[in-house]
Short mmCIF file of C-alpha atoms and ligand atoms in Angstrom, two decimals:
data_model
loop_
_atom_site.label_atom_id
_atom_site.label_comp_id
_atom_site.label_asym_id
_atom_site.label_seq_id
_atom_site.Cartn_x
_atom_site.Cartn_y
_atom_site.Cartn_z
CA MET A 11 -24.64 -5.53 -1.77
CA SER A 12 -25.51 -5.16 1.90
CA LYS A 13 -23.81 -2.22 3.57
CA THR A 14 -24.06 -3.87 6.96
CA TRP A 15 -21.64 -6.72 6.36
CA ARG A 16 -18.45 -6.68 8.36
CA PRO A 17 -15.10 -6.70 6.52
CA ALA A 18 -14.45 -10.45 6.83
CA THR A 19 -17.77 -11.12 5.08
CA GLU A 20 -17.33 -8.44 2.42
CA LEU A 21 -13.92 -9.87 1.59
CA VAL A 22 -15.44 -13.24 0.75
CA HIS A 23 -18.63 -12.12 -0.99
CA GLY A 24 -18.34 -8.41 -1.83
CA GLY A 25 -18.57 -7.45 -5.49
CA SER A 26 -19.34 -10.97 -6.77
CA LEU A 27 -20.78 -11.01 -10.30
CA ARG A 28 -21.98 -14.56 -10.92
CA SER A 29 -22.39 -15.67 -14.53
CA GLN A 30 -25.33 -17.76 -15.79
CA TYR A 31 -23.43 -20.87 -14.69
CA GLY A 32 -23.59 -19.94 -11.02
CA GLU A 33 -19.90 -20.67 -10.37
CA THR A 34 -18.81 -20.60 -6.70
CA SER A 35 -15.38 -19.11 -7.34
CA GLU A 36 -15.27 -15.86 -9.27
CA ALA A 37 -14.86 -16.29 -13.03
CA ILE A 38 -11.81 -14.99 -14.87
CA TYR A 39 -12.91 -13.03 -17.92
CA LEU A 40 -9.75 -13.03 -20.03
CA THR A 41 -10.99 -10.83 -22.83
CA GLN A 42 -9.80 -7.51 -24.19
CA GLY A 43 -13.07 -6.65 -25.88
CA PHE A 44 -16.83 -7.13 -25.78
CA VAL A 45 -19.33 -7.74 -28.61
CA TYR A 46 -22.52 -5.78 -29.07
CA GLU A 47 -25.85 -7.15 -30.25
CA SER A 48 -26.26 -4.45 -32.85
CA ALA A 49 -24.65 -1.32 -34.21
CA GLU A 50 -27.22 0.66 -32.26
CA ALA A 51 -26.23 -1.16 -29.06
CA ALA A 52 -22.58 -0.26 -29.67
CA GLU A 53 -23.51 3.36 -30.24
CA ALA A 54 -25.58 3.48 -27.04
CA ARG A 55 -22.76 1.86 -25.02
CA PHE A 56 -20.23 4.39 -26.29
CA LYS A 57 -22.58 7.27 -25.55
CA GLY A 58 -22.91 5.98 -22.00
CA GLU A 59 -26.66 5.48 -22.43
CA THR A 60 -26.47 1.81 -21.48
CA GLU A 61 -24.41 0.04 -18.83
CA GLY A 62 -21.70 -2.35 -19.91
CA TYR A 63 -18.09 -2.86 -20.78
CA ILE A 64 -16.36 -1.38 -23.82
CA TYR A 65 -12.72 -2.37 -23.66
CA ALA A 66 -10.63 -4.07 -20.98
CA ARG A 67 -8.29 -1.08 -20.66
CA TYR A 68 -11.33 0.81 -19.31
CA GLY A 69 -12.78 -1.96 -17.17
CA SER A 70 -13.85 -5.61 -17.27
CA PRO A 71 -15.89 -8.01 -15.12
CA THR A 72 -13.18 -9.72 -13.05
CA ASN A 73 -11.48 -6.38 -12.41
CA ASP A 74 -14.88 -4.93 -11.51
CA MET A 75 -15.34 -7.58 -8.82
CA PHE A 76 -11.92 -6.79 -7.38
CA GLU A 77 -12.59 -3.04 -7.46
CA LYS A 78 -16.00 -3.42 -5.78
CA ARG A 79 -14.61 -5.70 -3.10
CA MET A 80 -11.84 -3.17 -2.40
CA CYS A 81 -14.44 -0.38 -2.20
CA ALA A 82 -16.44 -2.37 0.35
CA LEU A 83 -13.32 -2.96 2.44
CA GLU A 84 -12.06 0.60 2.27
CA GLY A 85 -15.39 2.41 2.47
CA ALA A 86 -14.73 4.11 -0.89
CA GLU A 87 -17.21 4.89 -3.67
CA GLU A 88 -14.90 4.06 -6.56
CA ALA A 89 -11.73 2.07 -7.24
CA ARG A 90 -9.50 1.50 -10.24
CA ALA A 91 -7.26 -1.57 -10.41
CA THR A 92 -3.76 -1.11 -11.80
CA ALA A 93 -1.00 -3.39 -13.03
CA SER A 94 1.31 -2.59 -10.10
CA GLY A 95 1.42 -0.50 -6.96
CA MET A 96 3.63 2.02 -8.75
CA ALA A 97 1.10 2.38 -11.57
CA ALA A 98 -1.46 3.23 -8.86
CA VAL A 99 0.78 5.76 -7.11
CA THR A 100 1.86 7.44 -10.36
CA ALA A 101 -1.70 7.68 -11.70
CA ALA A 102 -3.15 8.90 -8.39
CA ILE A 103 -0.63 11.75 -8.24
CA LEU A 104 -0.15 12.74 -11.87
CA CYS A 105 -3.85 12.63 -12.82
CA GLN A 106 -4.56 15.62 -10.60
CA VAL A 107 -1.62 17.97 -11.23
CA LYS A 108 -0.34 20.10 -14.09
CA ALA A 109 2.78 22.14 -14.80
CA GLY A 110 3.13 24.88 -12.18
CA ASP A 111 1.46 22.86 -9.42
CA HIS A 112 3.26 21.88 -6.24
CA ILE A 113 3.33 18.64 -4.24
CA VAL A 114 4.30 18.26 -0.60
CA ALA A 115 5.41 14.73 0.25
CA ALA A 116 6.88 13.02 3.27
CA ARG A 117 10.56 12.27 2.65
CA ALA A 118 10.18 8.76 4.10
CA LEU A 119 8.68 7.02 1.08
CA PHE A 120 9.00 3.71 -0.72
CA GLY A 121 11.97 4.25 -3.10
CA SER A 122 10.01 4.34 -6.37
CA CYS A 123 7.35 6.62 -4.85
CA ARG A 124 10.08 9.03 -3.88
CA TRP A 125 11.46 8.92 -7.42
CA VAL A 126 8.03 9.78 -8.88
CA VAL A 127 7.63 12.95 -6.80
CA GLU A 128 11.28 13.97 -6.47
CA THR A 129 12.60 13.17 -9.96
CA LEU A 130 9.78 12.49 -12.43
CA ALA A 131 7.25 15.19 -11.49
CA PRO A 132 9.76 18.08 -11.80
CA LYS A 133 10.49 17.02 -15.41
CA TYR A 134 6.93 18.09 -16.20
CA GLY A 135 7.12 21.35 -14.27
CA ILE A 136 5.47 19.98 -11.13
CA GLU A 137 7.50 20.99 -8.12
CA CYS A 138 7.84 18.91 -5.01
CA THR A 139 8.95 19.63 -1.46
CA LEU A 140 9.95 16.69 0.73
CA VAL A 141 9.40 17.14 4.45
CA ASP A 142 9.96 15.23 7.67
CA GLY A 143 6.32 14.20 7.80
CA ARG A 144 6.26 13.34 11.48
CA TYR A 145 5.74 16.98 12.44
CA LEU A 146 2.62 18.77 11.18
CA GLU A 147 4.36 22.16 11.22
CA ASN A 148 6.68 20.90 8.44
CA TRP A 149 3.70 20.22 6.18
CA GLU A 150 2.28 23.63 6.96
CA LYS A 151 5.58 25.45 6.32
CA ALA A 152 5.95 23.77 2.92
CA ILE A 153 2.58 24.98 1.61
CA ARG A 154 2.69 27.33 -1.39
CA PRO A 155 -0.18 29.03 -3.24
CA THR A 156 0.24 26.32 -5.91
CA THR A 157 0.16 23.30 -3.55
CA LYS A 158 -2.34 20.76 -4.88
CA VAL A 159 -1.33 17.40 -3.44
CA PHE A 160 -0.01 16.06 -0.13
CA PHE A 161 1.45 12.57 -0.42
CA LEU A 162 2.44 10.27 2.38
CA GLU A 163 2.90 6.71 3.52
CA SER A 164 2.24 5.72 7.15
CA PRO A 165 3.83 3.76 8.72
CA THR A 166 6.82 4.43 6.51
CA ASN A 167 9.28 2.09 4.89
CA PRO A 168 11.49 0.88 6.52
CA THR A 169 11.72 2.67 9.87
CA LEU A 170 7.97 2.72 10.55
CA GLU A 171 7.58 6.42 11.23
CA VAL A 172 3.95 7.40 11.67
CA ILE A 173 2.27 10.47 10.19
CA ASP A 174 -0.86 12.14 11.61
CA ILE A 175 -3.19 11.59 8.64
CA ALA A 176 -6.11 13.56 10.11
CA GLY A 177 -3.75 16.45 10.86
CA VAL A 178 -2.38 16.53 7.30
CA ALA A 179 -5.93 16.27 5.89
CA LYS A 180 -7.02 19.26 7.95
CA LEU A 181 -4.17 21.36 6.52
CA ALA A 182 -5.00 20.20 2.98
CA ASN A 183 -8.68 21.05 3.36
CA GLN A 184 -7.77 24.59 4.43
CA ILE A 185 -6.12 25.18 1.05
CA GLY A 186 -8.25 22.92 -1.14
CA ALA A 187 -5.44 20.40 -1.71
CA ARG A 188 -5.88 16.61 -1.76
CA VAL A 189 -4.19 14.05 0.47
CA VAL A 190 -3.05 10.82 -1.16
CA VAL A 191 -2.12 8.05 1.31
CA ASP A 192 -0.10 4.98 0.37
CA ASN A 193 -1.61 2.61 2.94
CA VAL A 194 0.44 -0.50 2.20
CA PHE A 195 2.26 -0.83 5.50
CA ALA A 196 -0.83 -0.33 7.67
CA THR A 197 -3.04 -2.56 5.47
CA PRO A 198 -6.77 -1.81 5.02
CA ILE A 199 -7.42 -3.98 8.08
CA PHE A 200 -5.73 -1.59 10.51
CA GLN A 201 -6.04 1.89 9.02
CA LYS A 202 -8.75 3.67 7.02
CA PRO A 203 -7.26 6.87 5.60
CA LEU A 204 -10.57 7.98 4.01
CA GLU A 205 -12.23 7.94 7.44
CA LEU A 206 -9.33 10.03 8.74
CA GLY A 207 -9.98 12.68 6.09
CA ALA A 208 -7.61 11.62 3.27
CA HIS A 209 -9.05 12.01 -0.24
CA VAL A 210 -7.34 9.18 -2.10
CA VAL A 211 -5.89 5.85 -0.93
CA VAL A 212 -3.48 3.72 -2.93
CA TYR A 213 -2.21 0.18 -2.43
CA SER A 214 0.40 -2.01 -3.88
CA ALA A 215 -1.82 -5.13 -3.98
CA THR A 216 1.41 -7.04 -4.58
CA LYS A 217 1.88 -6.96 -0.82
CA HIS A 218 -0.71 -8.12 1.75
CA ILE A 219 -3.64 -8.20 -0.70
CA ASP A 220 -2.04 -10.92 -2.78
CA GLY A 221 0.03 -11.93 0.21
CA GLN A 222 1.34 -15.08 -1.40
CA GLY A 223 3.99 -13.75 -3.73
CA ARG A 224 2.14 -14.48 -6.98
CA SER A 225 1.31 -11.23 -8.70
CA LEU A 226 1.95 -7.52 -9.05
CA GLY A 227 -1.06 -5.26 -8.71
CA GLY A 228 -2.31 -1.96 -7.37
CA VAL A 229 -5.50 -0.08 -6.65
CA ILE A 230 -6.61 3.54 -6.30
CA LEU A 231 -9.66 4.35 -4.14
CA SER A 232 -11.58 7.59 -3.67
CA ASP A 233 -14.97 9.22 -3.97
CA ARG A 234 -16.87 9.17 -7.27
CA GLU A 235 -16.46 12.88 -7.91
CA TRP A 236 -12.67 12.78 -7.59
CA VAL A 237 -12.45 9.72 -9.84
CA ASN A 238 -14.70 11.22 -12.50
CA GLU A 239 -12.95 14.58 -12.48
CA ASN A 240 -9.35 13.44 -12.18
CA LEU A 241 -8.67 9.76 -12.68
CA GLN A 242 -11.21 8.48 -15.21
CA ASP A 243 -9.71 9.89 -18.40
CA TYR A 244 -6.11 9.47 -17.22
CA TYR A 245 -6.77 5.81 -16.40
CA ARG A 246 -8.57 5.05 -19.66
CA HIS A 247 -6.06 6.73 -21.94
CA THR A 248 -2.69 6.03 -20.33
CA GLY A 249 -3.45 2.34 -19.78
CA PRO A 250 -2.23 1.23 -16.34
CA ALA A 251 -5.03 -1.40 -16.25
CA MET A 252 -4.64 -4.65 -14.31
CA SER A 253 -4.79 -8.02 -16.06
CA PRO A 254 -8.05 -9.89 -15.31
CA PHE A 255 -5.97 -12.88 -14.28
CA THR A 256 -4.28 -10.75 -11.63
CA ALA A 257 -7.66 -9.41 -10.49
CA TRP A 258 -8.79 -12.99 -9.96
CA THR A 259 -5.66 -13.84 -7.94
CA LEU A 260 -6.25 -10.77 -5.81
CA LEU A 261 -9.93 -11.61 -5.26
CA LYS A 262 -8.74 -14.92 -3.82
CA GLY A 263 -6.17 -13.00 -1.77
CA LEU A 264 -8.82 -10.71 -0.32
CA GLU A 265 -10.83 -13.68 0.94
CA THR A 266 -8.06 -14.62 3.36
CA LEU A 267 -6.62 -11.13 3.99
CA PRO A 268 -7.98 -10.71 7.56
CA LEU A 269 -6.82 -14.20 8.61
CA ARG A 270 -3.35 -13.71 7.20
CA VAL A 271 -2.88 -10.19 8.52
CA LYS A 272 -4.06 -11.27 11.97
CA GLN A 273 -1.49 -14.08 12.17
CA GLN A 274 1.25 -11.92 10.63
CA THR A 275 0.54 -9.18 13.16
CA GLU A 276 0.60 -11.58 16.08
CA ASN A 277 3.95 -12.89 14.83
CA ALA A 278 5.34 -9.37 14.27
CA SER A 279 4.27 -8.29 17.73
CA LYS A 280 5.73 -11.32 19.54
CA ILE A 281 8.99 -11.23 17.56
CA ALA A 282 9.31 -7.49 18.28
CA ASP A 283 8.89 -8.12 22.01
CA PHE A 284 11.37 -11.00 21.92
CA LEU A 285 14.00 -9.04 19.99
CA ALA A 286 13.67 -5.93 22.16
CA ASP A 287 15.05 -7.96 25.09
CA GLN A 288 18.07 -9.40 23.26
CA PRO A 289 21.58 -8.02 23.99
CA GLU A 290 22.51 -7.87 20.27
CA VAL A 291 19.59 -5.55 19.53
CA ALA A 292 19.95 -1.81 20.03
CA LYS A 293 16.35 -0.94 19.22
CA VAL A 294 13.12 -2.39 17.88
CA ILE A 295 10.59 -0.14 16.15
CA TYR A 296 7.10 -1.58 15.97
CA PRO A 297 3.90 0.50 15.84
CA GLY A 298 2.18 -2.02 18.14
CA ARG A 299 4.63 -1.40 21.01
CA LYS A 300 4.17 1.20 23.72
CA ASP A 301 7.73 2.44 23.13
CA HIS A 302 7.05 3.40 19.48
CA PRO A 303 8.17 7.06 19.21
CA GLN A 304 4.68 8.10 18.05
CA ALA A 305 2.55 5.69 20.05
CA ASP A 306 0.00 8.49 20.61
CA ILE A 307 -0.67 8.89 16.86
CA VAL A 308 -0.70 5.11 16.38
CA ALA A 309 -3.43 4.90 19.03
CA LYS A 310 -5.43 7.61 17.23
CA GLN A 311 -5.37 6.14 13.73
CA MET A 312 -4.37 2.47 13.70
CA LYS A 313 -6.30 -0.52 15.03
CA GLY A 314 -3.18 -2.70 15.24
CA GLY A 315 0.58 -2.61 14.84
CA SER A 316 0.55 -4.41 11.45
CA THR A 317 3.04 -6.86 10.06
CA LEU A 318 6.42 -5.09 9.81
CA VAL A 319 9.18 -4.60 12.36
CA ALA A 320 12.34 -2.50 12.06
CA ILE A 321 15.29 -3.89 14.01
CA GLU A 322 18.51 -2.05 14.76
CA LEU A 323 21.43 -4.32 15.56
CA LYS A 324 24.30 -3.09 17.76
CA GLY A 325 26.91 -4.73 15.51
CA GLY A 326 26.13 -2.65 12.38
CA LYS A 327 26.23 -4.09 8.88
CA ASP A 328 28.28 -7.16 9.87
CA ALA A 329 25.69 -8.14 12.45
CA ALA A 330 22.82 -7.41 10.05
CA PHE A 331 24.35 -9.64 7.37
CA ALA A 332 25.21 -12.39 9.87
CA LEU A 333 21.65 -12.39 11.18
CA GLN A 334 20.11 -12.58 7.72
CA ASN A 335 22.48 -15.34 6.63
CA ALA A 336 21.85 -17.41 9.76
CA LEU A 337 18.04 -17.31 9.62
CA GLN A 338 16.59 -20.54 8.29
CA ILE A 339 12.83 -19.99 8.06
CA VAL A 340 12.93 -16.25 7.45
CA LYS A 341 13.99 -15.61 3.85
CA ILE A 342 16.09 -12.71 2.57
CA SER A 343 13.82 -10.75 0.24
CA ASN A 344 12.78 -7.14 -0.32
CA ASN A 345 9.10 -8.03 -0.78
CA LEU A 346 6.71 -7.68 2.13
CA GLY A 347 3.25 -8.67 3.31
CA ASP A 348 3.86 -12.25 2.23
CA ALA A 349 2.76 -15.49 3.94
CA LYS A 350 6.49 -16.23 4.20
CA SER A 351 8.51 -14.21 6.71
CA LEU A 352 10.97 -12.00 4.82
CA ILE A 353 13.91 -9.90 5.99
CA THR A 354 15.81 -7.20 4.17
CA HIS A 355 18.75 -4.84 4.75
CA PRO A 356 17.50 -1.48 3.44
CA ALA A 357 20.88 0.30 3.35
CA THR A 358 22.26 -2.11 0.74
CA THR A 359 19.03 -2.96 -1.12
CA THR A 360 15.80 -0.92 -1.20
CA HIS A 361 17.45 2.31 -0.02
CA LYS A 362 20.91 1.92 -1.60
CA ASN A 363 20.26 4.79 -4.04
CA LEU A 364 19.81 7.39 -1.29
CA THR A 365 22.74 9.48 -0.11
CA ASP A 366 24.27 8.57 3.26
CA GLU A 367 22.74 11.75 4.60
CA ALA A 368 19.23 10.93 3.34
CA ARG A 369 19.50 7.45 4.84
CA ALA A 370 20.61 8.89 8.17
CA GLU A 371 17.62 11.28 8.14
CA LEU A 372 15.34 8.28 7.80
CA GLY A 373 17.05 6.42 10.63
CA ILE A 374 18.46 3.74 8.33
CA SER A 375 21.89 2.60 9.50
CA GLY A 376 24.15 -0.31 8.61
CA GLY A 377 22.58 -2.24 11.47
CA THR A 378 18.96 -1.74 10.37
CA VAL A 379 16.98 -4.72 9.08
CA ARG A 380 13.28 -4.81 8.21
CA LEU A 381 11.22 -7.88 8.99
CA SER A 382 7.94 -8.65 7.23
CA ALA A 383 6.34 -11.26 9.47
CA GLY A 384 4.69 -14.19 7.71
CA ILE A 385 2.00 -16.59 8.85
CA GLU A 386 4.30 -19.37 10.11
CA ASP A 387 4.09 -20.72 13.66
CA THR A 388 5.13 -17.99 16.09
CA ASP A 389 7.40 -20.21 18.19
CA ASP A 390 9.26 -21.52 15.14
CA LEU A 391 9.99 -17.93 14.09
CA ILE A 392 11.18 -16.90 17.55
CA GLU A 393 13.41 -19.99 17.74
CA ASP A 394 14.79 -19.09 14.30
CA PHE A 395 15.71 -15.59 15.51
CA ALA A 396 17.20 -17.00 18.73
CA GLN A 397 19.52 -19.41 16.89
CA ALA A 398 20.46 -16.75 14.33
CA LEU A 399 21.28 -14.13 16.98
CA ALA A 400 23.56 -16.67 18.68
CA LYS A 401 25.54 -16.78 15.41
CA VAL A 402 25.70 -12.97 15.23
CA ASN A 403 27.63 -13.09 18.51
CA ALA A 404 29.94 -15.90 17.50
C1 PLP B 3 5.73 -2.18 -2.88
C2 PLP B 3 5.28 -0.81 -2.58
C3 PLP B 3 4.94 0.06 -3.62
C4 PLP B 3 5.06 -0.31 -5.07
O1 PLP B 3 4.27 -1.39 -5.41
P1 PLP B 3 4.58 -2.39 -6.66
O2 PLP B 3 3.41 -3.29 -6.63
O3 PLP B 3 5.88 -3.05 -6.33
O4 PLP B 3 4.65 -1.55 -7.87
C5 PLP B 3 4.53 1.33 -3.28
N1 PLP B 3 4.45 1.73 -1.99
C6 PLP B 3 4.77 0.92 -0.96
C7 PLP B 3 4.67 1.41 0.42
C8 PLP B 3 5.20 -0.38 -1.23
O5 PLP B 3 5.52 -1.19 -0.21
#
């Protein structure tokens, strides 16, 4: 594979393994196992003396294509595809810690990610400190002699806080810890955590990578040494593997990822600007706007504002519900990154399990809604918001 291709080309051709039939579209190899030409061939394959697949829990051709295409996009040496984003997050963290180790994580995390570090890890003797990740000194203060992993998401869900990835990576390198970045909200189009010094990147491929609401998937990317030393055995023996059918869906998703994310970002940006001027809106948080609280870090590490917007309505929960119910094109759903524009009310859905205090810390109020901009016509979406806001007032 040529290293000089630009992302849009890699995403169409990268990783392709054509069979003897020369198919144009990638083949789906729905098989758990593989047959060997002889007993000796099986022995050699198991010893690692010959290349080839052994069992689909370890790896298989369609998944291989997806993993290689993700590597080309991310600039990573190795990738492992998983059945969901949470399987990727859990494997990426747990494969490299043991009882007695310590994790520092940003407190603003996707709900299930927070559960993994805050609730699950301590059951196995792995301690975790949650910090306000916006300030580097908080990461530094939380370091213990046993700190092995820093975990963060940037921008965060749902209030789009931004964390200085290069800054956190520098702290981690000083103590030999690893930084795992959940890069879902930024997308691989706008942010490259490995280039910023992070050691491991994870995605829920359910989001922009599929982008059309069809499948759950995830992927873990890193350098070969980290994968061999930490992830390889964990992945093979605990079984978070992706279905080859899903890998095929996601290969198709990757082909159109840049086009979709570009249109979604243009929509997010224009809707954010429109909403910021409306009397019903107290505040709009969008990483692509100059008034984002951490616009300086955005400029350092993101190439675009991405596809999500946090909107704070003056009228609290009543206004948030009225807006959602009045929207006609924009659907009420907690998914994100989809071709369809989706809106959600975090306080009563994705973040309902947090205490009032934890929600307040994250800037989630009754009036907060999160928009995931789709690929629809920009003017239709703005007109939809305009007519819905008129009903919020009524
Ligand atoms: C959706 C999401 C996940 C979990 O992914 P699933 O595919 O739903 O398991 C993890 N992190 C972030 C930031 C997400 O948006």
